């Protein structure tokens, strides 16, 4: 499909020249090179989501921009992998003359929804309804510098976590950390832990959705310089006690699915794992760990800073805009209302956990 200077194709239909141009535009950007914005992530989504598309914007014969997205059955558009992707938007040449209306029309969508839009996305950010913080760990100057920051901002946390790690090693077996674990059994264990965590806390189990399970499997086998599936595991003796699956580029580790064995919860194995991940990432030349949006105590304890991301949608005039509003805005506004009131958010979390316990009985 094509419209004037914009060509729309399936992710697997891009030529190697187009993919290289995509990578070159990302390399030239001042935005952290988050692996969710690389062509490999879009291609992996394309293998499990039939509505995945890429709009390629041309200047003459040269690709000058890319918009990865998904098109729903009613013509609604959304960021590629929306719901699991932690960085979203278009990959454009700086200064490219492009209007959202032209782009959406060429994509044959009435809207383009996003919930983790990068801050530098000038084409879409003015349509954002909310700004959120994504929490980051800066290890650009090495792990020792990061530890010194933790000692200054939360000395009790660091001391306690390191002590728990030593105690875990004494009681459960010598600790062993693997930054890039290739054993498929370890990934299955992580997914089982994560599913159980979702159910315990009353949240929707992402791994109950086949496309997400298949996507993680696809990405676990992906090995590209700027988008590589990375499974990290912490073992006590021969037993896994915590694990994390995410994506890494040469400079960013995008943290995605962390979980631990609840039998060892008193030792905080998830926190121990994250410190080991930060140390290994820094040693491998990675400068930043992106913990993603969404408040959590462990993120507050580990973070060195925050970056803005945006949620919202751009729509074209017509019935499609009304359909988008009805399908997404009431729920988004309700979630925003709860998030903005800590006591209400705490009550909602307790209610979800109580409902989850009732379902298990």
Short mmCIF file of C-alpha atoms in Angstrom, two decimals:
data_model
loop_
_atom_site.label_atom_id
_atom_site.label_comp_id
_atom_site.label_asym_id
_atom_site.label_seq_id
_atom_site.Cartn_x
_atom_site.Cartn_y
_atom_site.Cartn_z
CA UNK A 1 0.00 0.00 0.00
CA UNK A 2 1.27 3.50 -0.75
CA UNK A 3 0.01 7.07 -0.68
CA UNK A 4 2.10 9.71 -2.43
CA UNK A 5 5.46 9.77 -0.71
CA UNK A 6 4.45 7.36 2.07
CA UNK A 7 4.72 3.60 1.61
CA UNK A 8 3.00 1.25 4.05
CA UNK A 9 4.29 -2.30 4.42
CA UNK A 10 4.41 -5.21 6.83
CA UNK A 11 7.47 -5.16 9.11
CA UNK A 12 8.93 -8.19 7.34
CA UNK A 13 8.60 -6.49 3.95
CA UNK A 14 11.13 -3.73 4.63
CA UNK A 15 14.27 -3.88 2.52
CA UNK A 16 17.71 -4.03 4.11
CA UNK A 17 18.39 -0.48 2.90
CA UNK A 18 15.27 0.74 4.69
CA UNK A 19 16.22 -1.06 7.89
CA UNK A 20 19.73 0.40 7.75
CA UNK A 21 18.31 3.88 7.24
CA UNK A 22 16.03 3.33 10.26
CA UNK A 23 19.06 2.39 12.38
CA UNK A 24 21.06 5.36 11.09
CA UNK A 25 18.27 7.78 12.04
CA UNK A 26 18.15 6.32 15.55
CA UNK A 27 21.93 6.50 15.86
CA UNK A 28 21.86 10.19 14.92
CA UNK A 29 19.16 10.99 17.49
CA UNK A 30 20.02 12.54 20.85
CA UNK A 31 17.37 10.33 22.48
CA UNK A 32 18.64 7.30 24.44
CA UNK A 33 18.78 4.38 22.05
CA UNK A 34 15.99 2.34 23.56
CA UNK A 35 15.78 -1.11 21.88
CA UNK A 36 11.97 -0.90 21.68
CA UNK A 37 12.50 1.70 18.94
CA UNK A 38 14.66 -0.53 16.75
CA UNK A 39 13.41 -2.38 13.64
CA UNK A 40 14.05 -5.77 15.27
CA UNK A 41 11.38 -5.12 17.90
CA UNK A 42 8.86 -4.09 15.25
CA UNK A 43 9.70 -7.16 13.16
CA UNK A 44 9.19 -9.42 16.19
CA UNK A 45 5.77 -7.84 16.86
CA UNK A 46 4.94 -8.32 13.19
CA UNK A 47 5.40 -12.08 13.56
CA UNK A 48 2.75 -12.31 16.28
CA UNK A 49 0.40 -9.39 15.51
CA UNK A 50 -1.22 -9.47 12.05
CA UNK A 51 -2.12 -5.77 12.19
CA UNK A 52 1.51 -4.63 12.51
CA UNK A 53 2.59 -2.13 9.84
CA UNK A 54 5.37 0.35 9.09
CA UNK A 55 4.80 3.62 7.25
CA UNK A 56 7.95 4.65 5.37
CA UNK A 57 8.18 8.34 4.48
CA UNK A 58 10.32 9.11 1.43
CA UNK A 59 12.11 12.22 0.25
CA UNK A 60 12.69 11.41 -3.38
CA UNK A 61 14.12 7.89 -3.34
CA UNK A 62 15.57 8.19 0.18
CA UNK A 63 13.70 6.95 3.29
CA UNK A 64 13.42 9.88 5.69
CA UNK A 65 11.08 8.52 8.34
CA UNK A 66 9.35 5.45 9.76
CA UNK A 67 6.24 4.98 11.87
CA UNK A 68 5.75 1.46 13.27
CA UNK A 69 2.13 0.94 14.30
CA UNK A 70 -0.73 -1.53 14.52
CA UNK A 71 -4.03 -1.16 12.70
CA UNK A 72 -7.14 -2.52 14.38
CA UNK A 73 -10.14 -4.07 12.59
CA UNK A 74 -12.11 -0.81 12.82
CA UNK A 75 -9.29 1.34 11.51
CA UNK A 76 -7.95 2.49 14.86
CA UNK A 77 -4.18 2.81 15.05
CA UNK A 78 -1.86 2.34 17.98
CA UNK A 79 1.84 2.29 18.72
CA UNK A 80 3.53 -0.97 17.84
CA UNK A 81 3.26 -3.40 20.74
CA UNK A 82 1.14 -0.97 22.77
CA UNK A 83 0.60 -2.44 26.21
CA UNK A 84 4.08 -3.94 26.41
CA UNK A 85 6.36 -1.55 24.49
CA UNK A 86 8.14 0.91 26.78
CA UNK A 87 9.27 3.41 24.12
CA UNK A 88 7.11 4.55 21.20
CA UNK A 89 6.93 6.99 18.34
CA UNK A 90 8.19 7.75 14.87
CA UNK A 91 11.78 7.59 13.63
CA UNK A 92 12.21 10.75 11.56
CA UNK A 93 14.93 12.81 9.95
CA UNK A 94 15.28 16.04 11.95
CA UNK A 95 13.32 18.81 10.27
CA UNK A 96 11.27 16.47 8.09
CA UNK A 97 8.19 18.27 6.74
CA UNK A 98 5.35 15.97 7.79
CA UNK A 99 1.84 16.47 9.16
CA UNK A 100 -0.01 14.00 11.36
CA UNK A 101 -3.08 14.15 9.13
CA UNK A 102 -1.05 13.15 6.08
CA UNK A 103 0.58 10.32 7.99
CA UNK A 104 -2.62 8.90 9.48
CA UNK A 105 -4.42 9.10 6.15
CA UNK A 106 -1.62 7.19 4.42
CA UNK A 107 -1.76 4.57 7.19
CA UNK A 108 -5.55 4.25 6.75
CA UNK A 109 -6.14 4.79 10.47
CA UNK A 110 -8.48 7.17 12.26
CA UNK A 111 -6.23 7.51 15.31
CA UNK A 112 -2.77 6.76 16.68
CA UNK A 113 -2.73 5.94 20.40
CA UNK A 114 0.40 5.81 22.55
CA UNK A 115 1.22 5.32 26.23
CA UNK A 116 5.03 5.50 26.32
CA UNK A 117 5.78 8.18 23.76
CA UNK A 118 9.38 9.41 23.79
CA UNK A 119 9.87 13.01 24.89
CA UNK A 120 11.48 14.13 21.62
CA UNK A 121 8.49 13.07 19.49
CA UNK A 122 7.52 16.59 18.37
CA UNK A 123 5.10 15.24 15.77
CA UNK A 124 2.89 13.62 18.44
CA UNK A 125 3.76 15.02 21.85
CA UNK A 126 1.40 17.99 21.51
CA UNK A 127 -1.46 15.49 21.44
CA UNK A 128 -0.48 13.95 24.79
CA UNK A 129 -3.12 13.86 27.51
CA UNK A 130 -0.73 12.89 30.32
CA UNK A 131 2.96 13.00 31.17
CA UNK A 132 4.50 10.15 33.15
CA UNK A 133 7.93 9.46 34.58
CA UNK A 134 10.04 6.53 33.48
CA UNK A 135 12.66 5.68 36.09
CA UNK A 136 16.29 5.23 35.09
CA UNK A 137 19.59 4.10 36.56
CA UNK A 138 22.63 5.96 35.27
CA UNK A 139 25.75 3.75 35.16
CA UNK A 140 27.53 5.79 32.49
CA UNK A 141 30.43 6.47 34.89
CA UNK A 142 30.61 2.89 36.14
CA UNK A 143 28.99 0.80 38.82
CA UNK A 144 31.18 2.13 41.63
CA UNK A 145 29.90 5.64 40.92
CA UNK A 146 26.32 4.34 40.95
CA UNK A 147 26.90 2.67 44.32
CA UNK A 148 28.28 5.94 45.69
CA UNK A 149 25.07 7.68 44.56
CA UNK A 150 22.99 5.03 46.34
CA UNK A 151 25.07 5.43 49.50
CA UNK A 152 24.36 9.14 49.45
CA UNK A 153 20.63 9.05 48.65
CA UNK A 154 19.53 5.83 50.39
CA UNK A 155 22.35 4.37 52.53
CA UNK A 156 20.06 2.10 54.56
CA UNK A 157 18.61 0.57 51.39
CA UNK A 158 21.99 -0.29 49.90
CA UNK A 159 23.41 -1.65 53.15
CA UNK A 160 20.29 -3.74 53.81
CA UNK A 161 20.13 -5.16 50.27
CA UNK A 162 23.79 -6.17 50.23
CA UNK A 163 23.39 -7.79 53.66
CA UNK A 164 20.30 -9.73 52.50
CA UNK A 165 22.24 -10.97 49.49
CA UNK A 166 25.03 -12.29 51.71
CA UNK A 167 22.50 -13.94 54.03
CA UNK A 168 20.72 -15.55 51.06
CA UNK A 169 24.02 -17.00 49.91
CA UNK A 170 24.75 -18.45 53.36
CA UNK A 171 21.31 -20.00 53.85
CA UNK A 172 20.31 -21.12 50.35
CA UNK A 173 23.62 -21.68 48.57
CA UNK A 174 26.37 -19.62 47.02
CA UNK A 175 24.98 -16.87 44.82
CA UNK A 176 25.70 -17.01 41.10
CA UNK A 177 24.61 -14.34 38.63
CA UNK A 178 24.31 -14.77 34.86
CA UNK A 179 23.79 -11.56 32.91
CA UNK A 180 22.88 -13.23 29.58
CA UNK A 181 21.35 -16.60 30.43
CA UNK A 182 20.53 -18.74 27.38
CA UNK A 183 18.81 -21.66 29.15
CA UNK A 184 15.15 -21.81 27.97
CA UNK A 185 14.17 -23.39 31.30
CA UNK A 186 15.17 -20.20 33.10
CA UNK A 187 12.88 -18.14 30.85
CA UNK A 188 9.97 -20.52 31.47
CA UNK A 189 10.55 -20.25 35.23
CA UNK A 190 10.54 -16.44 35.02
CA UNK A 191 7.26 -16.44 33.10
CA UNK A 192 5.67 -18.78 35.64
CA UNK A 193 6.78 -16.51 38.51
CA UNK A 194 5.51 -13.43 36.71
CA UNK A 195 2.12 -14.99 35.93
CA UNK A 196 1.75 -15.97 39.58
CA UNK A 197 2.69 -12.42 40.64
CA UNK A 198 0.06 -10.93 38.32
CA UNK A 199 -2.58 -13.24 39.79
CA UNK A 200 -1.49 -12.56 43.40
CA UNK A 201 -1.81 -8.82 42.90
CA UNK A 202 -5.07 -8.98 40.95
CA UNK A 203 -3.53 -7.65 37.76
CA UNK A 204 -4.16 -8.91 34.25
CA UNK A 205 -1.79 -11.78 33.49
CA UNK A 206 0.13 -10.67 30.42
CA UNK A 207 1.47 -14.17 29.82
CA UNK A 208 -2.08 -15.48 29.58
CA UNK A 209 -2.14 -13.63 26.24
CA UNK A 210 -0.61 -15.88 23.62
CA UNK A 211 0.80 -13.06 21.51
CA UNK A 212 2.84 -11.69 24.43
CA UNK A 213 4.25 -15.12 25.28
CA UNK A 214 5.16 -15.65 21.62
CA UNK A 215 6.67 -12.16 21.38
CA UNK A 216 8.93 -12.78 24.37
CA UNK A 217 9.98 -16.10 22.82
CA UNK A 218 10.80 -14.33 19.55
CA UNK A 219 12.83 -11.64 21.29
CA UNK A 220 14.67 -14.14 23.47
CA UNK A 221 16.18 -15.47 20.23
CA UNK A 222 16.90 -12.00 18.81
CA UNK A 223 20.57 -11.06 18.73
CA UNK A 224 21.17 -7.70 17.06
CA UNK A 225 23.66 -5.00 18.10
CA UNK A 226 20.90 -2.55 19.08
CA UNK A 227 18.12 -4.96 20.06
CA UNK A 228 19.02 -8.15 21.84
CA UNK A 229 16.83 -10.20 24.16
CA UNK A 230 18.61 -10.47 27.51
CA UNK A 231 17.63 -12.87 30.29
CA UNK A 232 19.44 -12.30 33.58
CA UNK A 233 19.22 -14.82 36.41
CA UNK A 234 20.30 -15.02 40.03
CA UNK A 235 20.93 -18.52 41.41
CA UNK A 236 21.41 -19.71 44.99
CA UNK A 237 23.38 -22.87 44.51
CA UNK A 238 21.72 -24.45 41.48
CA UNK A 239 18.29 -23.01 42.20
CA UNK A 240 17.05 -19.86 40.43
CA UNK A 241 15.74 -17.30 42.93
CA UNK A 242 15.20 -14.22 40.72
CA UNK A 243 15.24 -13.42 37.02
CA UNK A 244 14.60 -10.64 34.56
CA UNK A 245 13.95 -10.53 30.83
CA UNK A 246 14.46 -7.33 28.89
CA UNK A 247 15.96 -5.85 25.76
CA UNK A 248 19.32 -4.20 25.38
CA UNK A 249 21.03 -1.98 22.87
CA UNK A 250 24.69 -1.02 23.00
CA UNK A 251 23.86 1.77 25.48
CA UNK A 252 20.47 1.02 27.11
CA UNK A 253 19.11 -1.96 29.01
CA UNK A 254 15.32 -1.74 28.90
CA UNK A 255 14.03 -3.53 31.99
CA UNK A 256 10.81 -5.36 31.21
CA UNK A 257 9.78 -8.51 33.11
CA UNK A 258 11.39 -8.96 36.57
CA UNK A 259 10.22 -11.63 39.02
CA UNK A 260 11.48 -13.78 41.87
CA UNK A 261 10.65 -16.95 43.79
CA UNK A 262 8.33 -15.79 46.61
CA UNK A 263 9.79 -18.48 48.88
CA UNK A 264 12.86 -16.24 49.18
CA UNK A 265 10.99 -12.94 49.47
CA UNK A 266 12.52 -12.03 52.86
CA UNK A 267 15.94 -11.84 51.18
CA UNK A 268 14.76 -9.34 48.52
CA UNK A 269 16.26 -11.39 45.67
CA UNK A 270 14.76 -9.05 43.06
CA UNK A 271 16.69 -6.09 44.47
CA UNK A 272 19.87 -8.13 44.69
CA UNK A 273 19.33 -9.13 41.05
CA UNK A 274 18.91 -5.51 39.92
CA UNK A 275 22.15 -4.45 41.59
CA UNK A 276 23.96 -7.30 39.85
CA UNK A 277 22.34 -6.29 36.55
CA UNK A 278 23.49 -2.70 36.98
CA UNK A 279 27.03 -3.87 37.70
CA UNK A 280 27.12 -6.23 34.69
CA UNK A 281 25.54 -3.64 32.38
CA UNK A 282 28.11 -1.03 33.33
CA UNK A 283 30.95 -3.52 32.76
CA UNK A 284 29.50 -4.25 29.30
CA UNK A 285 29.47 -0.58 28.27
CA UNK A 286 25.76 0.08 28.85
CA UNK A 287 25.17 3.54 30.27
CA UNK A 288 21.53 3.39 31.37
CA UNK A 289 18.98 0.95 32.74
CA UNK A 290 15.40 2.01 31.95
CA UNK A 291 13.07 0.67 34.66
CA UNK A 292 9.95 1.82 32.81
CA UNK A 293 7.00 3.94 33.90
CA UNK A 294 4.79 3.16 36.85
CA UNK A 295 5.54 3.91 40.48
CA UNK A 296 7.07 1.13 42.58
CA UNK A 297 9.08 1.11 45.79
CA UNK A 298 11.96 -0.80 44.22
CA UNK A 299 12.21 1.79 41.43
CA UNK A 300 12.31 4.64 43.93
CA UNK A 301 15.12 2.87 45.77
CA UNK A 302 17.20 2.04 42.69
CA UNK A 303 16.70 5.05 40.42
CA UNK A 304 19.13 7.90 39.85
CA UNK A 305 16.72 9.97 37.75
CA UNK A 306 13.57 10.15 35.67
CA UNK A 307 12.70 10.78 32.03
CA UNK A 308 9.30 11.93 30.73
CA UNK A 309 7.07 9.76 28.55
CA UNK A 310 3.60 10.63 27.29
CA UNK A 311 0.18 9.04 26.94
CA UNK A 312 -2.54 10.13 24.57
CA UNK A 313 -3.63 9.93 20.94
CA UNK A 314 -3.85 11.91 17.74
CA UNK A 315 -7.07 11.48 15.76
CA UNK A 316 -8.45 12.40 12.37
CA UNK A 317 -11.81 14.20 12.23
CA UNK A 318 -14.77 11.88 11.78
CA UNK A 319 -16.49 8.87 13.31
CA UNK A 320 -13.15 7.18 14.00
CA UNK A 321 -12.20 9.89 16.48
CA UNK A 322 -15.42 9.34 18.42
CA UNK A 323 -14.84 5.58 18.38
CA UNK A 324 -11.35 6.06 19.79
CA UNK A 325 -12.64 8.33 22.56
CA UNK A 326 -15.35 5.87 23.58
CA UNK A 327 -13.02 2.87 23.56
CA UNK A 328 -10.08 4.40 25.47
CA UNK A 329 -10.69 7.75 27.13
CA UNK A 330 -13.11 6.80 29.93
CA UNK A 331 -10.75 4.06 31.19
CA UNK A 332 -7.68 6.28 30.82
CA UNK A 333 -9.30 9.11 32.76
CA UNK A 334 -10.42 6.73 35.51
CA UNK A 335 -6.88 5.34 35.86
CA UNK A 336 -5.46 8.87 35.90
CA UNK A 337 -7.91 9.90 38.62
CA UNK A 338 -6.84 6.98 40.83
CA UNK A 339 -3.10 7.43 40.18
CA UNK A 340 -3.31 11.08 41.18
CA UNK A 341 -4.71 10.22 44.62
CA UNK A 342 -2.27 8.07 46.63
CA UNK A 343 -4.81 6.92 49.22
CA UNK A 344 -7.27 5.88 46.56
CA UNK A 345 -4.48 4.13 44.61
CA UNK A 346 -3.47 2.22 47.74
CA UNK A 347 -7.08 1.21 48.37
CA UNK A 348 -7.42 0.06 44.74
CA UNK A 349 -4.26 -2.06 45.05
CA UNK A 350 -5.54 -3.70 48.26
CA UNK A 351 -8.91 -4.35 46.63
CA UNK A 352 -7.25 -6.03 43.64
CA UNK A 353 -5.16 -8.24 45.91
CA UNK A 354 -8.24 -9.18 47.94
CA UNK A 355 -10.17 -10.05 44.80
CA UNK A 356 -7.26 -12.17 43.61
CA UNK A 357 -7.23 -14.10 46.91
CA UNK A 358 -10.96 -14.73 46.61
CA UNK A 359 -10.54 -16.12 43.09
CA UNK A 360 -7.91 -18.55 44.34
CA UNK A 361 -10.12 -19.90 47.15
#
